[in-house]
Tab-separated table of C-alpha atoms in Angstrom:
chain	number	residue	atom	x	y	z
A	206	UNK	CA	0.001	0.243	0.248
A	207	UNK	CA	1.179	3.380	-1.020
A	208	UNK	CA	0.890	6.851	0.439
A	209	UNK	CA	-2.810	7.567	2.317
A	210	UNK	CA	-3.761	10.945	1.680
A	211	UNK	CA	-6.510	11.751	4.068
A	212	UNK	CA	-8.860	14.895	2.808
A	213	UNK	CA	-9.255	16.651	5.790
A	214	UNK	CA	-8.775	20.526	6.670
A	215	UNK	CA	-6.209	21.951	9.155
A	216	UNK	CA	-8.310	21.642	11.873
A	217	UNK	CA	-9.393	17.803	10.962
A	218	UNK	CA	-12.298	18.266	9.393
A	219	UNK	CA	-13.365	15.922	6.626
A	220	UNK	CA	-14.911	17.263	3.409
A	221	UNK	CA	-18.728	16.700	3.845
A	222	UNK	CA	-21.172	16.492	0.621
A	223	UNK	CA	-24.439	17.931	2.084
A	224	UNK	CA	-26.720	18.003	-0.954
A	225	UNK	CA	-26.558	16.924	-4.421
A	226	UNK	CA	-29.187	17.606	-7.455
A	227	UNK	CA	-29.372	17.478	-11.233
A	228	UNK	CA	-32.209	17.983	-14.139
A	229	UNK	CA	-33.590	14.962	-16.036
A	230	UNK	CA	-31.228	14.205	-19.062
A	231	UNK	CA	-32.389	14.741	-21.973
A	232	UNK	CA	-31.573	13.327	-25.613
A	233	UNK	CA	-30.049	15.884	-27.867
A	234	UNK	CA	-32.864	17.815	-29.678
A	235	UNK	CA	-35.560	16.747	-27.489
A	236	UNK	CA	-37.011	18.287	-24.380
A	237	UNK	CA	-34.158	20.936	-23.748
A	238	UNK	CA	-33.936	21.993	-27.267
A	239	UNK	CA	-32.887	25.489	-27.681
A	240	UNK	CA	-32.117	25.808	-24.090
A	241	UNK	CA	-28.222	26.839	-23.479
A	242	UNK	CA	-26.165	24.974	-20.563
A	243	UNK	CA	-25.725	28.220	-18.709
A	244	UNK	CA	-29.373	28.131	-18.076
A	245	UNK	CA	-29.474	24.814	-17.294
A	246	UNK	CA	-26.788	25.124	-14.790
A	247	UNK	CA	-28.720	28.375	-13.339
A	248	UNK	CA	-32.244	26.053	-12.941
A	249	UNK	CA	-30.200	23.040	-11.009
A	250	UNK	CA	-27.963	25.542	-8.673
A	251	UNK	CA	-31.301	27.534	-7.947
A	252	UNK	CA	-33.526	24.550	-7.105
A	253	UNK	CA	-30.511	22.933	-5.108
A	254	UNK	CA	-30.325	26.423	-3.060
A	255	UNK	CA	-33.827	26.403	-2.453
A	256	UNK	CA	-34.409	22.671	-1.446
A	257	UNK	CA	-31.325	22.576	0.885
A	258	UNK	CA	-32.626	25.952	2.664
A	259	UNK	CA	-28.911	26.920	2.894
A	260	UNK	CA	-28.711	30.998	3.052
A	261	UNK	CA	-27.169	32.249	0.167
A	262	UNK	CA	-24.509	33.879	1.952
A	263	UNK	CA	-23.180	30.530	3.355
A	264	UNK	CA	-21.997	29.499	-0.174
A	265	UNK	CA	-18.581	31.742	-0.563
A	266	UNK	CA	-17.537	29.828	-4.138
A	267	UNK	CA	-19.030	28.155	-6.941
A	268	UNK	CA	-17.106	26.312	-9.464
A	269	UNK	CA	-18.830	25.238	-12.629
A	270	UNK	CA	-18.042	23.320	-15.705
A	271	UNK	CA	-19.045	23.269	-19.445
A	272	UNK	CA	-17.015	21.406	-22.186
A	273	UNK	CA	-19.167	22.465	-25.531
A	274	UNK	CA	-18.077	26.461	-24.598
A	275	UNK	CA	-20.480	29.000	-25.819
A	276	UNK	CA	-18.626	32.513	-26.722
A	277	UNK	CA	-21.397	34.603	-25.428
A	278	UNK	CA	-21.014	32.922	-21.634
A	279	UNK	CA	-17.205	31.820	-21.419
A	280	UNK	CA	-17.500	31.623	-17.680
A	281	UNK	CA	-20.231	29.426	-16.791
A	282	UNK	CA	-19.783	29.726	-12.963
A	283	UNK	CA	-20.205	33.357	-12.831
A	284	UNK	CA	-23.530	33.481	-14.722
A	285	UNK	CA	-25.204	31.257	-13.044
A	286	UNK	CA	-24.414	33.141	-9.401
A	287	UNK	CA	-25.731	36.642	-11.355
A	288	UNK	CA	-28.442	34.753	-12.374
A	289	UNK	CA	-29.661	32.987	-9.132
A	290	UNK	CA	-29.698	35.515	-6.369
A	291	UNK	CA	-26.873	34.127	-4.820
A	292	UNK	CA	-24.541	36.564	-3.113
A	293	UNK	CA	-22.769	38.745	-5.915
A	294	UNK	CA	-19.739	38.649	-3.776
A	295	UNK	CA	-19.321	34.803	-4.500
A	296	UNK	CA	-16.369	33.729	-6.081
A	297	UNK	CA	-16.879	31.842	-9.258
A	298	UNK	CA	-14.738	30.252	-11.857
A	299	UNK	CA	-15.178	27.780	-14.457
A	300	UNK	CA	-13.331	24.543	-15.602
A	301	UNK	CA	-12.964	21.677	-17.854
A	302	UNK	CA	-12.018	18.643	-17.813
A	303	UNK	CA	-13.894	16.362	-20.804
A	304	UNK	CA	-16.198	13.892	-19.165
A	305	UNK	CA	-14.556	14.407	-16.075
A	306	UNK	CA	-15.797	18.051	-15.934
A	307	UNK	CA	-17.685	17.929	-12.630
A	308	UNK	CA	-15.286	15.699	-11.320
A	309	UNK	CA	-12.678	18.462	-11.445
A	310	UNK	CA	-14.907	21.314	-10.104
A	311	UNK	CA	-15.641	18.550	-6.662
A	312	UNK	CA	-11.531	18.513	-6.465
A	313	UNK	CA	-11.156	22.281	-6.708
A	314	UNK	CA	-13.585	23.116	-4.401
A	315	UNK	CA	-12.526	20.456	-1.645
A	316	UNK	CA	-8.600	22.152	-2.161
A	317	UNK	CA	-10.257	25.516	-1.598
A	318	UNK	CA	-11.952	23.943	1.612
A	319	UNK	CA	-8.871	22.199	2.643
A	320	UNK	CA	-6.850	25.450	2.265
A	321	UNK	CA	-9.113	26.724	4.974
A	322	UNK	CA	-10.096	29.864	2.303
A	323	UNK	CA	-13.485	28.913	2.208
A	324	UNK	CA	-16.205	26.676	4.377
A	325	UNK	CA	-18.574	25.954	1.963
A	326	UNK	CA	-18.621	25.890	-1.638
A	327	UNK	CA	-20.962	24.682	-4.660
A	328	UNK	CA	-19.160	22.231	-7.993
A	329	UNK	CA	-20.786	20.847	-11.081
A	330	UNK	CA	-21.246	21.066	-14.759
A	331	UNK	CA	-23.821	21.569	-17.423
A	332	UNK	CA	-23.713	20.855	-21.183
A	333	UNK	CA	-26.117	21.357	-24.100
A	334	UNK	CA	-25.786	19.217	-27.065
A	335	UNK	CA	-28.593	20.907	-28.729
A	336	UNK	CA	-27.483	24.329	-28.138
A	337	UNK	CA	-24.175	24.409	-30.054
A	338	UNK	CA	-21.436	27.309	-31.153
A	339	UNK	CA	-22.224	26.976	-34.926
A	340	UNK	CA	-18.892	28.651	-36.321
A	341	UNK	CA	-17.361	29.379	-39.864
A	342	UNK	CA	-14.539	28.312	-41.751
A	343	UNK	CA	-10.891	29.606	-40.994
A	344	UNK	CA	-10.431	31.228	-44.388
A	345	UNK	CA	-13.811	32.996	-43.995
A	346	UNK	CA	-13.134	34.175	-40.129
A	347	UNK	CA	-9.545	35.424	-41.452
A	348	UNK	CA	-11.251	37.382	-44.447
A	349	UNK	CA	-13.875	38.779	-41.979
A	350	UNK	CA	-10.747	40.129	-39.856
A	351	UNK	CA	-9.176	41.807	-42.899
A	352	UNK	CA	-12.286	43.100	-44.303
A	353	UNK	CA	-12.636	45.052	-40.485
A	354	UNK	CA	-9.856	46.886	-41.154
A	355	UNK	CA	-10.177	47.586	-44.883
A	356	UNK	CA	-10.270	51.270	-45.649
A	357	UNK	CA	-12.234	51.211	-49.248
A	358	UNK	CA	-15.116	49.211	-50.375
A	359	UNK	CA	-12.801	48.127	-53.437
A	360	UNK	CA	-10.248	46.681	-50.686
A	361	UNK	CA	-13.380	45.026	-48.862
A	362	UNK	CA	-14.743	43.674	-52.549
A	363	UNK	CA	-11.191	42.101	-53.313
A	364	UNK	CA	-11.062	40.231	-49.758
A	365	UNK	CA	-14.607	38.943	-50.226
A	366	UNK	CA	-13.574	37.662	-53.785
A	367	UNK	CA	-11.149	35.134	-52.381
A	368	UNK	CA	-13.719	33.534	-50.879
A	369	UNK	CA	-15.511	30.329	-52.821
A	370	UNK	CA	-18.669	28.795	-51.849
A	371	UNK	CA	-17.538	25.930	-49.338
A	372	UNK	CA	-15.949	28.670	-47.289
A	373	UNK	CA	-19.234	29.904	-46.470
A	374	UNK	CA	-20.507	27.012	-45.390
A	375	UNK	CA	-21.083	26.525	-41.389
A	376	UNK	CA	-18.697	24.539	-39.405
A	377	UNK	CA	-20.417	22.646	-36.720
A	378	UNK	CA	-17.879	21.838	-33.098
A	379	UNK	CA	-15.337	18.952	-33.547
A	380	UNK	CA	-16.374	15.808	-32.696
A	381	UNK	CA	-12.905	14.293	-32.848
A	382	UNK	CA	-9.550	14.558	-30.830
A	383	UNK	CA	-7.677	17.740	-31.761
A	384	UNK	CA	-4.146	15.940	-31.434
A	385	UNK	CA	-5.382	12.859	-33.290
A	386	UNK	CA	-8.496	13.453	-35.434
A	387	UNK	CA	-9.707	10.413	-33.794
A	388	UNK	CA	-13.038	10.185	-32.792
A	389	UNK	CA	-14.346	9.029	-29.292
A	390	UNK	CA	-15.880	6.118	-31.345
A	391	UNK	CA	-13.370	5.251	-33.296
A	392	UNK	CA	-11.094	4.675	-29.777
A	393	UNK	CA	-14.090	2.655	-28.161
A	394	UNK	CA	-13.166	0.154	-31.516
A	395	UNK	CA	-9.667	0.086	-31.066
A	396	UNK	CA	-10.485	-1.057	-27.402
A	397	UNK	CA	-12.798	-3.559	-28.492
A	398	UNK	CA	-10.300	-5.217	-30.678
A	399	UNK	CA	-7.287	-4.963	-28.411
A	400	UNK	CA	-9.424	-6.522	-25.324
A	401	UNK	CA	-11.328	-8.874	-27.772
A	402	UNK	CA	-14.470	-7.646	-26.562
A	403	UNK	CA	-17.367	-8.699	-29.161
A	404	UNK	CA	-20.402	-7.228	-29.807
A	405	UNK	CA	-22.644	-9.431	-28.017
A	406	UNK	CA	-20.578	-8.282	-24.748
A	407	UNK	CA	-21.272	-4.481	-25.275
A	408	UNK	CA	-24.897	-5.239	-26.540
A	409	UNK	CA	-25.535	-6.880	-22.727
A	410	UNK	CA	-23.912	-4.375	-20.893
A	411	UNK	CA	-26.031	-1.650	-22.556
A	412	UNK	CA	-28.774	-3.753	-22.212
A	413	UNK	CA	-27.917	-4.021	-18.324
A	414	UNK	CA	-27.721	-0.474	-18.127
A	415	UNK	CA	-31.200	0.381	-19.470
A	416	UNK	CA	-32.902	-2.316	-17.183
A	417	UNK	CA	-31.228	-1.124	-14.249
A	418	UNK	CA	-32.174	2.412	-14.834
A	419	UNK	CA	-35.366	2.051	-15.370
A	420	UNK	CA	-35.905	-0.759	-12.260
A	421	UNK	CA	-34.328	2.602	-10.325
A	422	UNK	CA	-36.613	5.043	-11.687
A	423	UNK	CA	-39.720	2.487	-11.163
A	424	UNK	CA	-38.604	1.929	-7.627
A	425	UNK	CA	-38.931	5.327	-7.122
A	426	UNK	CA	-34.857	5.576	-6.190
A	427	UNK	CA	-33.723	8.593	-8.141
A	428	UNK	CA	-37.115	10.818	-7.070
A	429	UNK	CA	-34.985	12.828	-4.357
A	430	UNK	CA	-31.713	13.583	-6.567
A	431	UNK	CA	-33.341	14.673	-9.712
A	432	UNK	CA	-35.596	18.003	-10.183
A	433	UNK	CA	-38.606	18.212	-12.295
A	434	UNK	CA	-37.694	20.751	-15.142
A	435	UNK	CA	-40.222	23.735	-16.616
A	436	UNK	CA	-38.940	24.762	-19.690
A	437	UNK	CA	-40.225	26.948	-22.272
A	438	UNK	CA	-43.010	27.029	-23.421
A	439	UNK	CA	-44.060	25.540	-20.241
A	440	UNK	CA	-46.669	22.987	-21.696
A	441	UNK	CA	-44.623	19.735	-20.374
A	442	UNK	CA	-42.299	19.524	-17.529
A	443	UNK	CA	-39.501	16.856	-17.899
A	444	UNK	CA	-39.534	14.733	-14.728
A	445	UNK	CA	-37.428	11.793	-15.877
A	446	UNK	CA	-34.626	11.050	-17.866
A	447	UNK	CA	-35.825	10.646	-21.696
A	448	UNK	CA	-33.416	8.049	-22.906
A	449	UNK	CA	-33.718	5.087	-20.403
A	450	UNK	CA	-35.204	2.212	-22.637
A	451	UNK	CA	-36.884	0.123	-20.026
A	452	UNK	CA	-39.063	-2.258	-22.578
A	453	UNK	CA	-35.778	-3.068	-24.792
A	454	UNK	CA	-34.621	-6.754	-25.221
A	455	UNK	CA	-31.327	-7.776	-26.460
A	456	UNK	CA	-32.629	-8.513	-30.057
A	457	UNK	CA	-33.179	-4.740	-30.424
A	458	UNK	CA	-29.607	-4.045	-29.863
A	459	UNK	CA	-28.483	-6.729	-32.417
A	460	UNK	CA	-30.123	-4.747	-35.121
A	461	UNK	CA	-28.273	-1.879	-35.054
A	462	UNK	CA	-25.076	-1.367	-37.433
A	463	UNK	CA	-21.609	-0.535	-36.691
A	464	UNK	CA	-21.667	3.649	-36.463
A	465	UNK	CA	-17.956	3.901	-36.428
A	466	UNK	CA	-16.205	1.261	-38.361
A	467	UNK	CA	-18.902	0.339	-40.879
A	468	UNK	CA	-17.499	-2.954	-41.920
A	469	UNK	CA	-15.603	-4.495	-39.282
A	470	UNK	CA	-16.932	-2.746	-36.119
A	471	UNK	CA	-18.925	-3.465	-33.148
A	472	UNK	CA	-19.626	0.312	-31.547
A	473	UNK	CA	-23.044	0.965	-32.167
A	474	UNK	CA	-25.303	3.754	-31.050
A	475	UNK	CA	-27.259	1.359	-28.811
A	476	UNK	CA	-23.860	0.453	-27.070
A	477	UNK	CA	-22.813	3.837	-26.402
A	478	UNK	CA	-23.741	6.951	-24.718
A	479	UNK	CA	-25.986	9.214	-26.491
A	480	UNK	CA	-25.321	13.003	-27.199
A	481	UNK	CA	-27.325	14.705	-23.845
A	482	UNK	CA	-28.579	17.941	-22.390
A	483	UNK	CA	-28.501	18.196	-18.670
A	484	UNK	CA	-27.327	19.692	-15.414
A	485	UNK	CA	-25.934	18.661	-12.099
A	486	UNK	CA	-24.660	20.011	-9.007
A	487	UNK	CA	-23.149	19.232	-5.339
A	488	UNK	CA	-23.168	21.458	-1.960
A	489	UNK	CA	-19.600	20.653	-0.410
A	490	UNK	CA	-19.009	21.893	3.374
A	491	UNK	CA	-16.409	21.341	6.135
A	492	UNK	CA	-17.556	18.956	8.379
A	493	UNK	CA	-17.594	21.174	11.171
A	494	UNK	CA	-19.273	24.100	9.076
A	495	UNK	CA	-22.117	21.544	8.040
A	496	UNK	CA	-22.479	20.459	12.148
A	497	UNK	CA	-23.158	24.442	12.632
A	498	UNK	CA	-25.976	24.644	10.100
A	499	UNK	CA	-27.656	21.257	11.433
A	500	UNK	CA	-27.043	19.517	8.143
A	501	UNK	CA	-26.777	15.874	7.980
A	502	UNK	CA	-24.187	15.002	5.324
A	503	UNK	CA	-25.013	12.676	2.222
A	504	UNK	CA	-21.467	11.493	2.495
A	505	UNK	CA	-17.610	12.439	2.594
A	506	UNK	CA	-14.978	12.685	-0.114
A	507	UNK	CA	-12.348	10.306	1.024
A	508	UNK	CA	-9.591	10.437	-1.799
A	509	UNK	CA	-9.657	11.447	-5.422
A	510	UNK	CA	-6.792	10.664	-8.686
A	511	UNK	CA	-6.133	12.238	-12.082
A	512	UNK	CA	-4.609	10.470	-14.566
A	513	UNK	CA	-3.359	10.771	-18.428
A	514	UNK	CA	-1.918	8.487	-20.865
A	515	UNK	CA	-1.210	8.855	-24.787
A	516	UNK	CA	-4.088	9.769	-27.098
A	517	UNK	CA	-3.146	7.554	-29.891
A	518	UNK	CA	-4.361	3.837	-28.747
A	519	UNK	CA	-6.992	2.789	-26.542
A	520	UNK	CA	-6.922	6.125	-24.877
A	521	UNK	CA	-9.948	5.676	-22.657
A	522	UNK	CA	-8.344	3.619	-20.045
A	523	UNK	CA	-8.495	6.332	-17.314
A	524	UNK	CA	-10.684	4.128	-14.645
A	525	UNK	CA	-7.834	1.490	-15.069
A	526	UNK	CA	-5.183	4.266	-14.441
A	527	UNK	CA	-6.758	6.486	-11.648
A	528	UNK	CA	-9.067	3.924	-9.647
A	529	UNK	CA	-5.748	2.348	-8.086
A	530	UNK	CA	-4.335	5.345	-7.265
A	531	UNK	CA	-7.275	7.065	-5.763
A	532	UNK	CA	-7.906	3.528	-3.745
A	533	UNK	CA	-4.405	3.971	-2.252
A	534	UNK	CA	-4.799	7.600	-1.307
A	535	UNK	CA	-8.029	6.086	0.553
A	536	UNK	CA	-5.747	3.580	2.040
A	537	UNK	CA	-8.747	1.020	0.604
A	538	UNK	CA	-8.625	-1.831	-1.540
A	539	UNK	CA	-11.322	-3.089	-4.440
A	540	UNK	CA	-12.571	-5.246	-2.054
A	541	UNK	CA	-13.513	-2.854	0.842
A	542	UNK	CA	-15.833	-1.135	-1.642
A	543	UNK	CA	-19.381	-0.918	-1.432
A	544	UNK	CA	-20.521	0.019	-4.614
A	545	UNK	CA	-18.381	0.798	-7.721
A	546	UNK	CA	-19.969	3.279	-10.928
A	547	UNK	CA	-18.020	3.543	-13.868
A	548	UNK	CA	-18.863	6.286	-16.524
A	549	UNK	CA	-20.112	4.343	-19.661
A	550	UNK	CA	-18.879	6.132	-22.390
A	551	UNK	CA	-18.907	2.850	-24.574
A	552	UNK	CA	-19.586	-0.243	-23.643
A	553	UNK	CA	-16.344	-1.528	-25.073
A	554	UNK	CA	-14.478	1.367	-22.757
A	555	UNK	CA	-16.384	0.152	-19.908
A	556	UNK	CA	-15.796	-3.688	-20.729
A	557	UNK	CA	-11.866	-3.290	-21.092
A	558	UNK	CA	-11.377	-0.926	-18.183
A	559	UNK	CA	-13.244	-3.743	-15.890
A	560	UNK	CA	-10.551	-6.455	-17.556
A	561	UNK	CA	-7.829	-4.217	-16.821
A	562	UNK	CA	-8.297	-3.647	-13.103
A	563	UNK	CA	-8.378	-7.474	-12.546
A	564	UNK	CA	-5.277	-7.867	-14.625
A	565	UNK	CA	-2.130	-8.669	-12.981
A	566	UNK	CA	-0.245	-8.296	-16.422
A	567	UNK	CA	-1.310	-4.725	-16.529
A	568	UNK	CA	-0.778	-3.801	-13.097
A	569	UNK	CA	2.815	-4.891	-13.345
A	570	UNK	CA	3.884	-4.321	-17.010
A	571	UNK	CA	1.811	-0.924	-17.622
A	572	UNK	CA	1.416	0.656	-13.952
A	573	UNK	CA	4.423	-0.870	-12.146
A	574	UNK	CA	2.712	-2.322	-9.565
A	575	UNK	CA	2.716	-5.384	-7.585
A	576	UNK	CA	-0.486	-6.669	-7.969
A	577	UNK	CA	-3.826	-6.243	-9.770
A	578	UNK	CA	-5.968	-3.199	-8.464
A	579	UNK	CA	-8.953	-6.147	-8.266
A	580	UNK	CA	-11.876	-7.768	-9.944
A	581	UNK	CA	-14.742	-5.737	-10.104
A	582	UNK	CA	-17.621	-7.336	-8.339
A	583	UNK	CA	-20.701	-7.456	-10.746
A	584	UNK	CA	-23.248	-7.024	-7.664
A	585	UNK	CA	-21.619	-3.684	-7.193
A	586	UNK	CA	-20.997	-2.653	-10.059
A	587	UNK	CA	-23.217	0.297	-11.714
A	588	UNK	CA	-26.441	-1.373	-9.914
A	589	UNK	CA	-28.524	1.494	-11.220
A	590	UNK	CA	-27.465	1.503	-14.407
A	591	UNK	CA	-25.206	3.946	-16.291
A	592	UNK	CA	-24.145	6.481	-18.838
A	593	UNK	CA	-25.643	4.564	-21.407
A	594	UNK	CA	-28.879	4.372	-20.060
A	595	UNK	CA	-29.307	7.875	-18.543
A	596	UNK	CA	-27.277	10.023	-20.817
A	597	UNK	CA	-24.098	11.742	-20.896
A	598	UNK	CA	-24.289	15.696	-20.420
A	599	UNK	CA	-20.321	15.765	-20.481
A	600	UNK	CA	-19.902	18.462	-17.926
A	601	UNK	CA	-22.910	17.428	-15.306
A	602	UNK	CA	-21.908	12.985	-15.505
A	603	UNK	CA	-19.740	13.233	-12.147
A	604	UNK	CA	-21.714	15.177	-9.983
A	605	UNK	CA	-24.768	12.840	-11.305
A	606	UNK	CA	-22.385	9.611	-10.292
A	607	UNK	CA	-21.403	11.382	-6.977
A	608	UNK	CA	-24.649	12.343	-6.060
A	609	UNK	CA	-26.454	8.870	-6.678
A	610	UNK	CA	-23.738	6.824	-5.210
A	611	UNK	CA	-23.724	8.213	-1.987
A	612	UNK	CA	-27.555	8.094	-2.186
A	613	UNK	CA	-27.254	4.397	-2.749
A	614	UNK	CA	-24.483	4.190	0.197
A	615	UNK	CA	-26.968	5.527	2.388
A	616	UNK	CA	-30.011	3.215	1.635
A	617	UNK	CA	-27.257	0.109	1.894
A	618	UNK	CA	-26.529	1.426	5.702
A	619	UNK	CA	-23.306	3.467	4.662
A	620	UNK	CA	-19.830	2.200	3.267
A	621	UNK	CA	-17.102	3.147	0.754
A	622	UNK	CA	-18.008	4.106	-3.128
A	623	UNK	CA	-15.859	4.649	-6.255
A	624	UNK	CA	-16.961	6.860	-8.923
A	625	UNK	CA	-14.349	6.753	-12.020
A	626	UNK	CA	-14.867	8.056	-15.741
A	627	UNK	CA	-12.807	8.204	-18.605
A	628	UNK	CA	-12.390	11.742	-20.484
A	629	UNK	CA	-11.147	13.103	-24.014
A	630	UNK	CA	-7.489	13.505	-24.109
A	631	UNK	CA	-6.364	10.221	-22.327
A	632	UNK	CA	-7.548	11.413	-19.272
A	633	UNK	CA	-8.987	9.613	-16.478
A	634	UNK	CA	-10.737	10.368	-12.984
A	635	UNK	CA	-11.544	8.501	-9.789
A	636	UNK	CA	-13.082	9.627	-6.258
A	637	UNK	CA	-13.956	7.446	-3.087
A	638	UNK	CA	-17.015	8.362	-1.269
A	639	UNK	CA	-17.934	7.301	2.169
A	640	UNK	CA	-21.370	7.361	3.563
A	641	UNK	CA	-22.548	6.461	7.414
C-alpha cells in the first residue's frame, strides 16, 4: 500500500457533501432543445439552494464546468451566480476536463475547503448538445478580420472575392480529438479489438444499463436527486430522463449497424452513450460547518486522483489508471468497496477497463504495481445503471455519479463507493466516497 492522503482541513474536518441535485437528462434535440447550458446550470443550482434551505451567503465559492463552450458566456460559473440570486460577491470560476469536468469542479472546491479559504461551496457542470456554437471556416474568419480593417469598399470586395462557396458553409463543433483526429467511437473500436470485446458483450452491458436505470426510476430511487424541469413554452415539465429504454430486448440491440467502423466494427449507437443535455451540482462543506448549520451530510469525499495517458491508442483507459491511485490515497482496496460506479462512455470502453482492473499483467507491466487493482464484483458495479442509459451531458456526469452513489450507499447502510470516468485527451478521474 502506498501513501494514504487524508482529505481533511487544517482543523481535521472531513470534506462533507451535504446535498446534490440534477436536472433530468434529455437526448439531444428533445426536451431541452434551445435551452443553453448556462440556463440549465442556473436551473439546477437555483433549485439545489431552494431545496437545501441553505442561506445564499453561506456559499462562498461556485466552481462549474462546461465542455461545449458558448462564446457569449465563457465563464458559466459566474453567470450562474448572477442569475440565481446568490450573493453577488460569491467567488466563481469555470473549469473543463472533458467528461471528467464536474469531478474537477468537486476537487477544486475540496482543495479550497482544505486550504481554509472557504467553508462551503458548490461544484457542478452543465452541457447542451442541442445548443451548439456553430462556427465559420478558418478562411472566412480570416477574411472577416481583414475586411474589418479594410478602409475602402474596393479593398473589402477584393477580400471577399477570395472566398469560395465551400468557405461560407457553417462549421459545427469538432467531434474528433484535436491531437489525433480520432473520434471517441474510433477509440472505442480500438479498445474492443485490443481486448477482444465482442458485440454480444457490449450489447449485454448496454441492455443491463437500461434495465437497471429503468428499475431505479420505477422503484423511486432517483426521485430525491432529480428535479422536475419546467422549460419554455411550459406546456409539459420533464420529470425523468428520456433516454432510458426500459422495454428493450437484447434482440433490439443486435439489429443496429456499427456506427464507426462500418465493415468490421462492433460499436453501435445502442451500446454507446448518446449526446445529451443536462446539469448537475453538489454542495460541499467542511464537516464542522455542516454541523453548525444542523445539516446531515450525504457523505464525505475520501480521496481523488486524476491521470493522463497517450491519446493514440486505447485512450479511454482512465479508470484503470486512476482507480488504483484513488484507492491507495484512501487507504482502501477494491474489496473494501460497497459500490463501484464507472462512467459508460461506450460499452467497449467500460468492459476494457473492468478487464484491466483485474489484470495482474497490466498492473505489473504498465502501471508498475505488484498486483492487480482487483476484480470488479458485478453485484457492486453500476447497480442503478450508467451513462449509456441515463445519457451524458459531458460536464454534468461526474456530479450525477457522486450524488447517485452517495444516496445508494446510505440506502445500504453506509460504506465506501468508487466513482470513476475516462475523458477525452487520455484523461482519467476517480473518487472514493464514504457514507455513514
